[in-house]
CSV table of C-alpha atoms and ligand atoms in Angstrom, one decimal:
chain,number,residue,atom,x,y,z
A,1,MET,CA,-5.9,-21.8,-6.9
A,2,THR,CA,-5.2,-18.1,-7.5
A,3,LYS,CA,-4.3,-16.1,-4.5
A,4,LEU,CA,-7.4,-14.4,-3.0
A,5,ASP,CA,-5.8,-11.3,-1.5
A,6,ILE,CA,-6.9,-7.7,-1.6
A,7,VAL,CA,-3.3,-6.6,-1.4
A,8,GLU,CA,-1.4,-7.0,-4.7
A,9,LYS,CA,2.3,-7.7,-4.6
A,10,ILE,CA,5.2,-6.2,-6.6
A,11,LYS,CA,6.8,-8.8,-8.9
A,12,PRO,CA,10.6,-9.0,-8.2
A,13,LEU,CA,11.3,-8.8,-12.0
A,14,ASP,CA,9.2,-5.7,-12.3
A,15,LEU,CA,11.2,-4.1,-9.4
A,16,VAL,CA,14.5,-5.0,-11.1
A,17,ARG,CA,13.2,-3.6,-14.5
A,18,VAL,CA,12.2,-0.3,-13.0
A,19,LEU,CA,15.3,0.0,-10.9
A,20,LEU,CA,17.4,-0.4,-14.0
A,21,LYS,CA,15.4,2.3,-15.9
A,22,LYS,CA,17.1,5.6,-16.0
A,23,LYS,CA,14.2,7.8,-17.0
A,24,THR,CA,10.4,7.7,-16.8
A,25,ARG,CA,7.6,9.9,-17.8
A,26,PHE,CA,5.8,11.9,-15.1
A,27,PRO,CA,2.5,10.6,-13.8
A,28,TYR,CA,0.7,13.8,-14.8
A,29,GLN,CA,1.7,13.4,-18.5
A,30,LEU,CA,0.6,9.8,-18.5
A,31,ILE,CA,-2.7,10.4,-16.7
A,32,LYS,CA,-3.5,13.4,-18.8
A,33,GLU,CA,-3.0,11.4,-22.0
A,34,GLU,CA,-4.7,8.3,-20.9
A,35,LEU,CA,-7.8,10.0,-19.5
A,36,ALA,CA,-7.8,12.8,-22.2
A,37,LEU,CA,-7.9,15.5,-19.5
A,38,LYS,CA,-8.4,18.9,-21.1
A,39,ALA,CA,-8.2,21.4,-18.2
A,40,ASP,CA,-4.7,22.9,-17.8
A,41,PHE,CA,-3.9,22.1,-14.2
A,42,GLN,CA,-0.7,22.3,-12.2
A,43,PRO,CA,0.5,18.9,-11.0
A,44,ASN,CA,1.2,18.8,-7.3
A,45,TYR,CA,3.0,15.6,-6.2
A,46,PHE,CA,2.8,14.3,-2.7
A,47,ASN,CA,4.0,11.2,-0.9
A,48,TRP,CA,0.5,10.6,0.5
A,49,GLY,CA,-3.0,11.7,-0.7
A,50,ARG,CA,-3.8,12.9,2.8
A,51,ASN,CA,-0.9,15.3,2.7
A,52,ALA,CA,-2.0,16.5,-0.7
A,53,PHE,CA,-5.4,17.2,0.8
A,54,TYR,CA,-3.9,19.0,3.8
A,55,TYR,CA,-1.9,21.5,1.6
A,56,LEU,CA,-4.9,22.0,-0.7
A,57,PHE,CA,-7.3,22.6,2.3
A,58,LYS,CA,-4.8,25.1,3.8
A,59,ASN,CA,-4.9,27.0,0.5
A,60,LEU,CA,-8.6,27.2,0.3
A,61,LYS,CA,-10.5,30.2,1.8
A,62,PHE,CA,-13.6,28.2,2.7
A,63,LYS,CA,-14.1,27.6,6.4
A,64,LYS,CA,-16.2,24.5,6.0
A,65,ILE,CA,-15.5,21.4,3.9
A,66,GLY,CA,-18.2,18.8,3.1
A,67,LEU,CA,-16.9,15.2,3.2
A,68,PRO,CA,-18.7,11.9,2.9
A,69,ALA,CA,-19.5,10.4,6.3
A,70,PHE,CA,-18.5,7.0,4.9
A,71,THR,CA,-15.0,7.5,3.6
A,72,CYS,CA,-11.3,7.3,4.5
A,73,PRO,CA,-10.8,8.9,8.0
A,74,THR,CA,-7.5,10.4,6.8
A,75,LEU,CA,-9.5,13.0,4.7
A,76,VAL,CA,-11.2,14.3,7.8
A,77,GLU,CA,-7.9,14.4,9.7
A,78,ALA,CA,-6.3,16.4,6.9
A,79,ALA,CA,-9.2,18.9,6.9
A,80,ARG,CA,-9.1,19.3,10.7
A,81,ALA,CA,-5.3,19.7,10.6
A,82,ALA,CA,-5.8,22.5,8.1
A,83,ASP,CA,-8.3,24.2,10.6
A,84,LYS,CA,-11.4,23.5,8.6
A,85,GLU,CA,-14.8,22.7,10.0
A,86,VAL,CA,-15.8,19.3,8.7
A,87,VAL,CA,-19.4,18.8,7.6
A,88,LEU,CA,-20.1,15.1,7.2
A,89,ILE,CA,-22.6,14.3,4.5
A,90,GLU,CA,-24.8,11.1,4.4
A,91,THR,CA,-24.0,8.4,1.8
A,92,ASP,CA,-26.3,6.1,-0.1
A,93,LEU,CA,-26.8,2.5,1.0
A,94,GLU,CA,-26.7,1.2,-2.5
A,95,THR,CA,-24.0,3.1,-4.4
A,96,PHE,CA,-22.0,3.8,-1.2
A,97,ASN,CA,-21.5,7.3,-2.6
A,98,LEU,CA,-22.5,10.8,-1.3
A,99,LYS,CA,-26.2,11.7,-1.2
A,100,THR,CA,-26.2,15.2,-2.6
A,101,ASP,CA,-29.9,15.9,-3.0
A,102,ASN,CA,-30.1,18.1,0.2
A,103,LEU,CA,-26.8,19.9,0.5
A,104,SER,CA,-27.0,22.9,2.7
A,105,SER,CA,-26.9,26.2,0.7
A,106,ASP,CA,-24.1,27.6,2.9
A,107,LEU,CA,-21.7,24.7,2.0
A,108,GLN,CA,-19.1,26.1,-0.4
A,109,ALA,CA,-16.6,23.2,-0.8
A,110,LEU,CA,-17.3,19.5,-1.1
A,111,VAL,CA,-15.0,16.5,-1.5
A,112,VAL,CA,-16.6,14.0,-3.9
A,113,VAL,CA,-15.2,10.5,-3.5
A,114,HIS,CA,-15.9,7.9,-6.3
A,115,THR,CA,-16.1,5.2,-3.6
A,116,PHE,CA,-14.2,2.0,-4.6
A,117,GLY,CA,-14.3,3.3,-8.2
A,118,ASN,CA,-18.0,3.8,-8.4
A,119,PRO,CA,-18.5,7.1,-10.3
A,120,VAL,CA,-20.5,10.0,-8.9
A,121,ASP,CA,-22.3,12.1,-11.4
A,122,ILE,CA,-20.6,15.4,-10.6
A,123,LYS,CA,-22.3,17.3,-13.5
A,124,ARG,CA,-25.6,16.6,-11.8
A,125,ILE,CA,-24.3,17.9,-8.4
A,126,ARG,CA,-23.3,21.1,-10.2
A,127,GLU,CA,-26.6,21.6,-11.8
A,128,GLU,CA,-28.2,21.7,-8.4
A,129,ASN,CA,-25.4,23.5,-6.5
A,130,LYS,CA,-24.1,26.2,-8.9
A,131,ASN,CA,-21.3,27.7,-6.9
A,132,LEU,CA,-19.9,24.7,-5.1
A,133,PHE,CA,-16.1,24.2,-5.2
A,134,ILE,CA,-15.7,20.5,-5.9
A,135,ILE,CA,-12.6,18.4,-5.0
A,136,GLU,CA,-12.8,15.2,-7.0
A,137,ASP,CA,-11.2,12.2,-5.3
A,138,CYS,CA,-10.2,9.7,-8.0
A,139,ALA,CA,-7.9,7.6,-5.7
A,140,HIS,CA,-9.9,4.5,-6.6
A,141,SER,CA,-11.2,5.4,-10.0
A,142,LEU,CA,-8.6,5.5,-12.7
A,143,PHE,CA,-10.4,4.3,-15.9
A,144,ALA,CA,-13.9,4.3,-14.4
A,145,LYS,CA,-16.4,6.1,-16.7
A,146,ILE,CA,-19.6,8.1,-16.4
A,147,ASN,CA,-21.7,8.8,-19.5
A,148,GLY,CA,-18.9,7.3,-21.6
A,149,GLN,CA,-16.2,9.7,-20.2
A,150,TYR,CA,-13.3,8.8,-17.9
A,151,LEU,CA,-13.5,10.4,-14.5
A,152,GLY,CA,-11.2,13.2,-13.4
A,153,LYS,CA,-12.6,16.0,-15.5
A,154,GLU,CA,-15.0,17.7,-13.3
A,155,GLY,CA,-13.4,18.8,-10.1
A,156,GLU,CA,-11.7,22.2,-9.4
A,157,ALA,CA,-9.1,20.0,-7.8
A,158,VAL,CA,-8.6,16.3,-8.6
A,159,LEU,CA,-6.7,13.7,-6.6
A,160,PHE,CA,-5.2,10.5,-8.0
A,161,SER,CA,-3.3,7.8,-6.1
A,162,PHE,CA,-0.2,6.0,-7.4
A,163,TYR,CA,-0.5,3.0,-5.1
A,164,LYS,CA,-4.1,2.0,-4.7
A,165,GLN,CA,-5.1,0.6,-8.1
A,166,VAL,CA,-1.4,0.2,-9.2
A,167,VAL,CA,0.9,-1.9,-7.1
A,168,ASN,CA,3.3,0.6,-5.6
A,169,LEU,CA,4.6,2.0,-2.4
A,170,ASN,CA,2.8,5.3,-2.0
A,171,GLY,CA,2.3,8.6,-3.9
A,172,SER,CA,-0.4,10.9,-5.1
A,173,LEU,CA,-1.0,13.6,-7.6
A,174,LEU,CA,-3.2,16.6,-6.9
A,175,LEU,CA,-4.3,18.7,-9.9
A,176,PHE,CA,-5.1,22.3,-9.1
A,177,LYS,CA,-5.0,25.6,-10.8
A,178,LYS,CA,-1.7,26.5,-9.0
A,179,LYS,CA,1.4,24.9,-7.4
A,180,LEU,CA,0.7,24.5,-3.8
A,181,LEU,CA,4.3,24.4,-2.7
A,182,LYS,CA,7.3,26.2,-4.2
A,183,LYS,CA,10.0,23.7,-3.0
A,184,GLN,CA,9.6,20.1,-2.1
A,185,LYS,CA,12.1,17.4,-1.1
A,186,GLN,CA,11.9,14.2,-3.0
A,187,GLU,CA,11.7,10.9,-1.0
A,188,SER,CA,14.5,8.4,-1.6
A,189,ASP,CA,13.9,5.1,-3.3
A,190,TRP,CA,14.7,3.4,0.0
A,191,ASP,CA,12.6,5.5,2.4
A,192,TYR,CA,10.0,2.7,2.7
A,193,LEU,CA,12.3,-0.3,2.8
A,194,LYS,CA,10.1,-2.3,5.2
A,195,ARG,CA,7.0,-1.5,3.1
A,196,LEU,CA,8.8,-2.6,0.0
A,197,ILE,CA,9.7,-5.9,1.6
A,198,VAL,CA,6.1,-6.4,2.7
A,199,LYS,CA,4.8,-5.6,-0.7
A,200,LEU,CA,7.3,-7.6,-2.7
A,201,ALA,CA,6.2,-11.0,-3.9
A,202,GLY,CA,8.4,-14.0,-2.9
A,203,PRO,CA,8.7,-16.9,-0.5
A,204,HIS,CA,8.9,-14.6,2.6
A,205,GLN,CA,5.2,-13.9,2.0
A,206,LEU,CA,4.5,-17.3,3.5
A,207,PHE,CA,5.9,-16.1,6.8
A,208,LEU,CA,4.3,-12.7,6.6
A,209,ASN,CA,0.9,-14.4,6.0
A,210,LEU,CA,1.3,-16.4,9.2
A,211,LYS,CA,1.5,-13.0,11.0
A,212,ARG,CA,-1.4,-11.6,8.9
A,213,HIS,CA,-3.6,-14.5,10.2
A,214,GLN,CA,-3.4,-13.0,13.7
A,215,TYR,CA,-4.7,-9.5,13.2
A,216,LEU,CA,-7.1,-7.3,11.3
A,217,PRO,CA,-5.3,-4.5,9.5
A,218,ALA,CA,-6.0,-0.8,10.0
A,219,ILE,CA,-5.0,2.2,7.9
A,220,GLU,CA,-1.4,3.0,8.6
A,221,PRO,CA,-0.8,6.4,10.1
A,222,GLN,CA,1.6,8.7,8.2
A,223,GLY,CA,3.2,11.9,9.4
A,224,LEU,CA,2.3,15.3,7.9
A,225,SER,CA,5.0,16.0,5.3
A,226,ALA,CA,5.5,18.1,2.2
A,227,ASP,CA,7.7,15.6,0.4
A,228,LYS,CA,7.0,14.2,-3.1
A,229,PRO,CA,7.3,10.6,-4.0
A,230,SER,CA,10.6,8.9,-5.0
A,231,SER,CA,11.5,8.2,-8.6
A,232,LEU,CA,11.0,4.5,-7.8
A,233,VAL,CA,7.4,5.3,-7.2
A,234,PHE,CA,7.1,7.3,-10.4
A,235,LYS,CA,8.6,4.4,-12.4
A,236,LEU,CA,6.4,1.7,-10.7
A,237,PHE,CA,3.4,3.9,-11.5
A,238,ALA,CA,4.3,4.2,-15.2
A,239,LEU,CA,4.7,0.5,-15.4
A,240,GLY,CA,1.4,-0.2,-13.5
A,241,LEU,CA,-0.6,2.3,-15.5
A,242,GLU,CA,0.2,0.6,-18.7
A,243,LYS,CA,-1.3,-2.6,-17.5
A,244,LEU,CA,-4.2,-1.0,-15.5
A,245,LYS,CA,-6.4,0.0,-18.5
A,246,LYS,CA,-6.7,-3.5,-19.7
A,247,GLU,CA,-7.0,-4.8,-16.2
A,248,VAL,CA,-10.0,-2.5,-15.5
A,249,GLU,CA,-11.7,-3.6,-18.7
A,250,LYS,CA,-11.4,-7.2,-17.7
A,251,ARG,CA,-12.6,-6.6,-14.2
A,252,LYS,CA,-15.7,-4.9,-15.6
A,253,GLN,CA,-16.5,-8.2,-17.4
A,254,LEU,CA,-15.7,-10.4,-14.4
A,255,ALA,CA,-17.9,-8.3,-12.2
A,256,ASP,CA,-21.0,-9.8,-13.8
A,257,PHE,CA,-20.1,-13.2,-12.3
A,258,TYR,CA,-19.6,-11.6,-8.9
A,259,TYR,CA,-23.0,-9.9,-9.1
A,260,GLN,CA,-24.6,-13.3,-10.0
A,261,GLN,CA,-22.9,-14.9,-6.9
A,262,VAL,CA,-24.2,-12.1,-4.7
A,263,LYS,CA,-27.7,-12.4,-6.0
A,264,GLN,CA,-27.8,-16.1,-5.0
A,265,ARG,CA,-27.2,-15.0,-1.4
A,266,SER,CA,-29.9,-13.3,0.6
A,267,PHE,CA,-27.4,-12.1,3.3
A,268,LEU,CA,-25.2,-10.1,0.8
A,269,PHE,CA,-25.8,-6.9,-1.1
A,270,ALA,CA,-23.4,-5.6,-3.8
A,271,GLN,CA,-22.4,-2.0,-4.2
A,272,ARG,CA,-24.6,-0.8,-7.1
A,273,PRO,CA,-23.0,1.0,-10.0
A,274,THR,CA,-24.2,4.5,-10.6
A,275,VAL,CA,-26.6,4.9,-13.6
A,276,ASN,CA,-24.7,5.2,-16.9
A,277,SER,CA,-21.4,4.4,-15.3
A,278,GLU,CA,-18.7,1.8,-15.6
A,279,PRO,CA,-16.9,1.5,-12.2
A,280,SER,CA,-13.2,0.7,-12.1
A,281,PHE,CA,-13.7,-2.1,-9.5
A,282,TYR,CA,-10.8,-1.1,-7.3
A,283,HIS,CA,-12.5,-3.8,-5.1
A,284,PHE,CA,-15.7,-5.7,-5.5
A,285,ALA,CA,-17.5,-4.2,-2.4
A,286,VAL,CA,-20.4,-5.9,-0.7
A,287,ARG,CA,-22.3,-5.4,2.5
A,288,LEU,CA,-23.7,-7.9,4.9
A,289,ASP,CA,-27.4,-7.9,5.8
A,290,PRO,CA,-27.8,-5.3,8.7
A,291,GLY,CA,-28.8,-8.1,11.1
A,292,LEU,CA,-25.5,-9.8,10.5
A,293,ALA,CA,-23.3,-6.7,10.6
A,294,TYR,CA,-22.0,-7.6,14.1
A,295,LEU,CA,-20.3,-10.6,12.4
A,296,ARG,CA,-18.4,-8.7,9.8
A,297,ASP,CA,-15.1,-8.4,11.6
A,298,LYS,CA,-15.2,-12.0,12.8
A,299,LEU,CA,-15.9,-13.2,9.3
A,300,VAL,CA,-13.0,-11.2,7.8
A,301,PHE,CA,-10.7,-12.4,10.6
A,302,LYS,CA,-11.6,-16.0,10.2
A,303,LEU,CA,-11.2,-15.9,6.4
A,304,ARG,CA,-7.7,-14.4,6.9
A,305,GLN,CA,-6.8,-17.5,8.8
A,306,LYS,CA,-7.8,-19.5,5.7
A,307,ASN,CA,-5.4,-17.4,3.6
A,308,ILE,CA,-8.3,-15.3,2.1
A,309,PHE,CA,-7.5,-11.7,2.6
A,310,LEU,CA,-10.4,-9.3,2.3
A,311,GLY,CA,-10.7,-5.6,3.2
A,312,ARG,CA,-13.2,-3.9,5.5
A,313,LEU,CA,-13.0,-0.3,4.3
A,314,TRP,CA,-14.0,1.8,6.0
A,315,PHE,CA,-14.6,0.3,9.4
A,316,ASN,CA,-13.3,3.5,10.9
A,317,ALA,CA,-15.1,5.9,8.6
A,318,PRO,CA,-15.5,9.4,10.1
A,319,VAL,CA,-19.1,8.7,11.0
A,320,SER,CA,-17.9,6.0,13.5
A,321,GLU,CA,-15.8,8.5,15.5
A,322,LYS,CA,-17.0,8.5,19.1
A,323,LYS,CA,-16.0,12.0,20.1
A,324,GLY,CA,-17.5,13.4,16.8
A,325,LYS,CA,-21.0,12.1,17.4
A,326,LYS,CA,-22.2,15.4,18.8
A,327,LEU,CA,-20.5,17.4,16.1
A,328,HIS,CA,-22.0,15.7,13.1
A,329,PRO,CA,-25.6,15.2,11.9
A,330,PHE,CA,-26.8,11.7,12.3
A,331,CYS,CA,-25.8,9.6,9.2
A,332,PRO,CA,-27.4,6.2,9.8
A,333,ASN,CA,-26.6,4.8,6.3
A,334,SER,CA,-22.9,5.7,6.6
A,335,LEU,CA,-22.7,4.1,10.1
A,336,LEU,CA,-24.3,0.9,8.7
A,337,LEU,CA,-21.9,0.9,5.8
A,338,SER,CA,-18.9,1.3,8.1
A,339,GLN,CA,-20.1,-1.7,10.1
A,340,SER,CA,-21.2,-4.0,7.3
A,341,VAL,CA,-19.1,-3.4,4.2
A,342,PHE,CA,-16.3,-5.7,3.2
A,343,ASN,CA,-14.1,-5.7,0.1
A,344,LEU,CA,-13.5,-8.6,-2.1
A,345,PRO,CA,-10.4,-8.9,-4.4
A,346,ILE,CA,-11.2,-8.8,-8.1
A,347,ARG,CA,-8.5,-9.4,-10.7
A,348,SER,CA,-8.3,-10.4,-14.3
A,349,SER,CA,-6.3,-13.5,-13.4
A,350,TYR,CA,-9.2,-15.0,-11.5
A,351,ASN,CA,-11.4,-17.5,-13.2
A,352,ARG,CA,-15.0,-18.6,-12.4
A,353,GLU,CA,-13.8,-21.4,-10.1
A,354,ASP,CA,-11.7,-18.9,-8.1
A,355,ILE,CA,-14.7,-16.6,-7.6
A,356,GLN,CA,-17.1,-19.5,-6.8
A,357,PHE,CA,-14.5,-20.8,-4.3
A,358,LEU,CA,-14.3,-17.3,-2.7
A,359,PHE,CA,-18.1,-17.1,-2.2
A,360,LYS,CA,-18.4,-20.7,-0.9
A,361,GLN,CA,-15.7,-19.9,1.6
A,362,ILE,CA,-17.7,-16.8,2.7
A,363,ASP,CA,-20.8,-19.0,3.1
A,364,LYS,CA,-18.9,-21.6,5.1
A,365,THR,CA,-17.0,-19.2,7.3
A,366,LEU,CA,-20.2,-17.2,8.0
A,367,ARG,CA,-21.8,-20.4,9.3
A,368,GLU,CA,-18.8,-21.0,11.5
A,369,VAL,CA,-18.7,-17.5,13.1
A,370,LYS,CA,-22.5,-17.6,13.7
A,371,GLN,CA,-22.0,-20.6,16.0
B,401,PLP,C1,-10.6,7.6,-1.4
B,401,PLP,C2,-9.4,7.9,-0.7
B,401,PLP,N1,-8.8,9.1,-0.9
B,401,PLP,C3,-7.7,9.5,-0.3
B,401,PLP,C4,-7.0,8.7,0.6
B,401,PLP,C5,-5.7,9.1,1.2
B,401,PLP,O1,-4.7,8.5,0.5
B,401,PLP,P1,-3.3,8.2,1.1
B,401,PLP,O2,-3.4,6.8,1.7
B,401,PLP,O3,-2.4,8.2,-0.1
B,401,PLP,O4,-3.0,9.2,2.1
B,401,PLP,C6,-7.6,7.4,0.9
B,401,PLP,C7,-6.9,6.6,1.9
B,401,PLP,O5,-6.8,5.5,1.9
B,401,PLP,C8,-8.8,7.0,0.2
B,401,PLP,O6,-9.3,5.8,0.4
């Protein structure tokens, strides 16, 4: 049985290989070539995507920033830290992406997230909102396509992650017309030693998993910092990117079998791909029937105890903030998504038996937590 775990581990041999490497190509060169990016951007490297957003937001003149109400809470935290007024925008229950049909005419800047690698048609948003400054968040969507084109070509600023689709420690690249910082310190290869041990494949994972059975993970807080990632992170990214293109193509094929499995279950709904798109399948995201949403966390927790590690992004989406309720317009879809979505691992190494096993375990465990 293949490991059913949303968190991919670094292979020790890969770690040794990259540590022995003297030189590597920079992520911007690699991404630019792979995705055939034309615009001439300045690459801005940051240790975390949230820090990239913070320095970008600080640099923008707009007072208000629009963000999806169902997204990573760190985006909203970055906007607030940069003294921006956050406008939460409702998301779609099927694609899990922004609903942009009714954007307010006074909104000047918008963060568009291709949620879990499901592309947003940014050209369409532009047709309807001529002067909008769009920040494209491709943290989950390397090698996803819309209308036959890779994503990452439409934003005035574009964010990529080095550790979400590629197994790595941290790191992000923000493309923008200028350099956001003149001087940056580079993190050392060993700054995240604990994280490296946790992410490294090996027998110690058996012990770590015993611990993982006892809690539901949350997004790790990270301090505000202007540092750029270590050279170890650059090297792991170069190695991972080489494999990712093929991996994404295989996931696109495997996804059909996941959709079939979801269709056979009346209590599950799969994230629907945007029209004319090919998602990257960062995860295979599903949501529980609204009547069962109250069981989502129990289900994910119980499955962990069976060594099946799923995600529940984003249980703490900005829309679920308690103190924010008065500040934001009511976004019922986003609230429901934050309560009912869970993320299944999808990898080219899985076969049909693995996927069937995963869905059968979901059925069985749901029955158990209902009792
Ligand atoms: C879509 C998306 N963009 C950006 C970020 C922030 O990235 P980082 O974790 O590198 O700060 C996240 C956080 O997980 C995310 O999910």
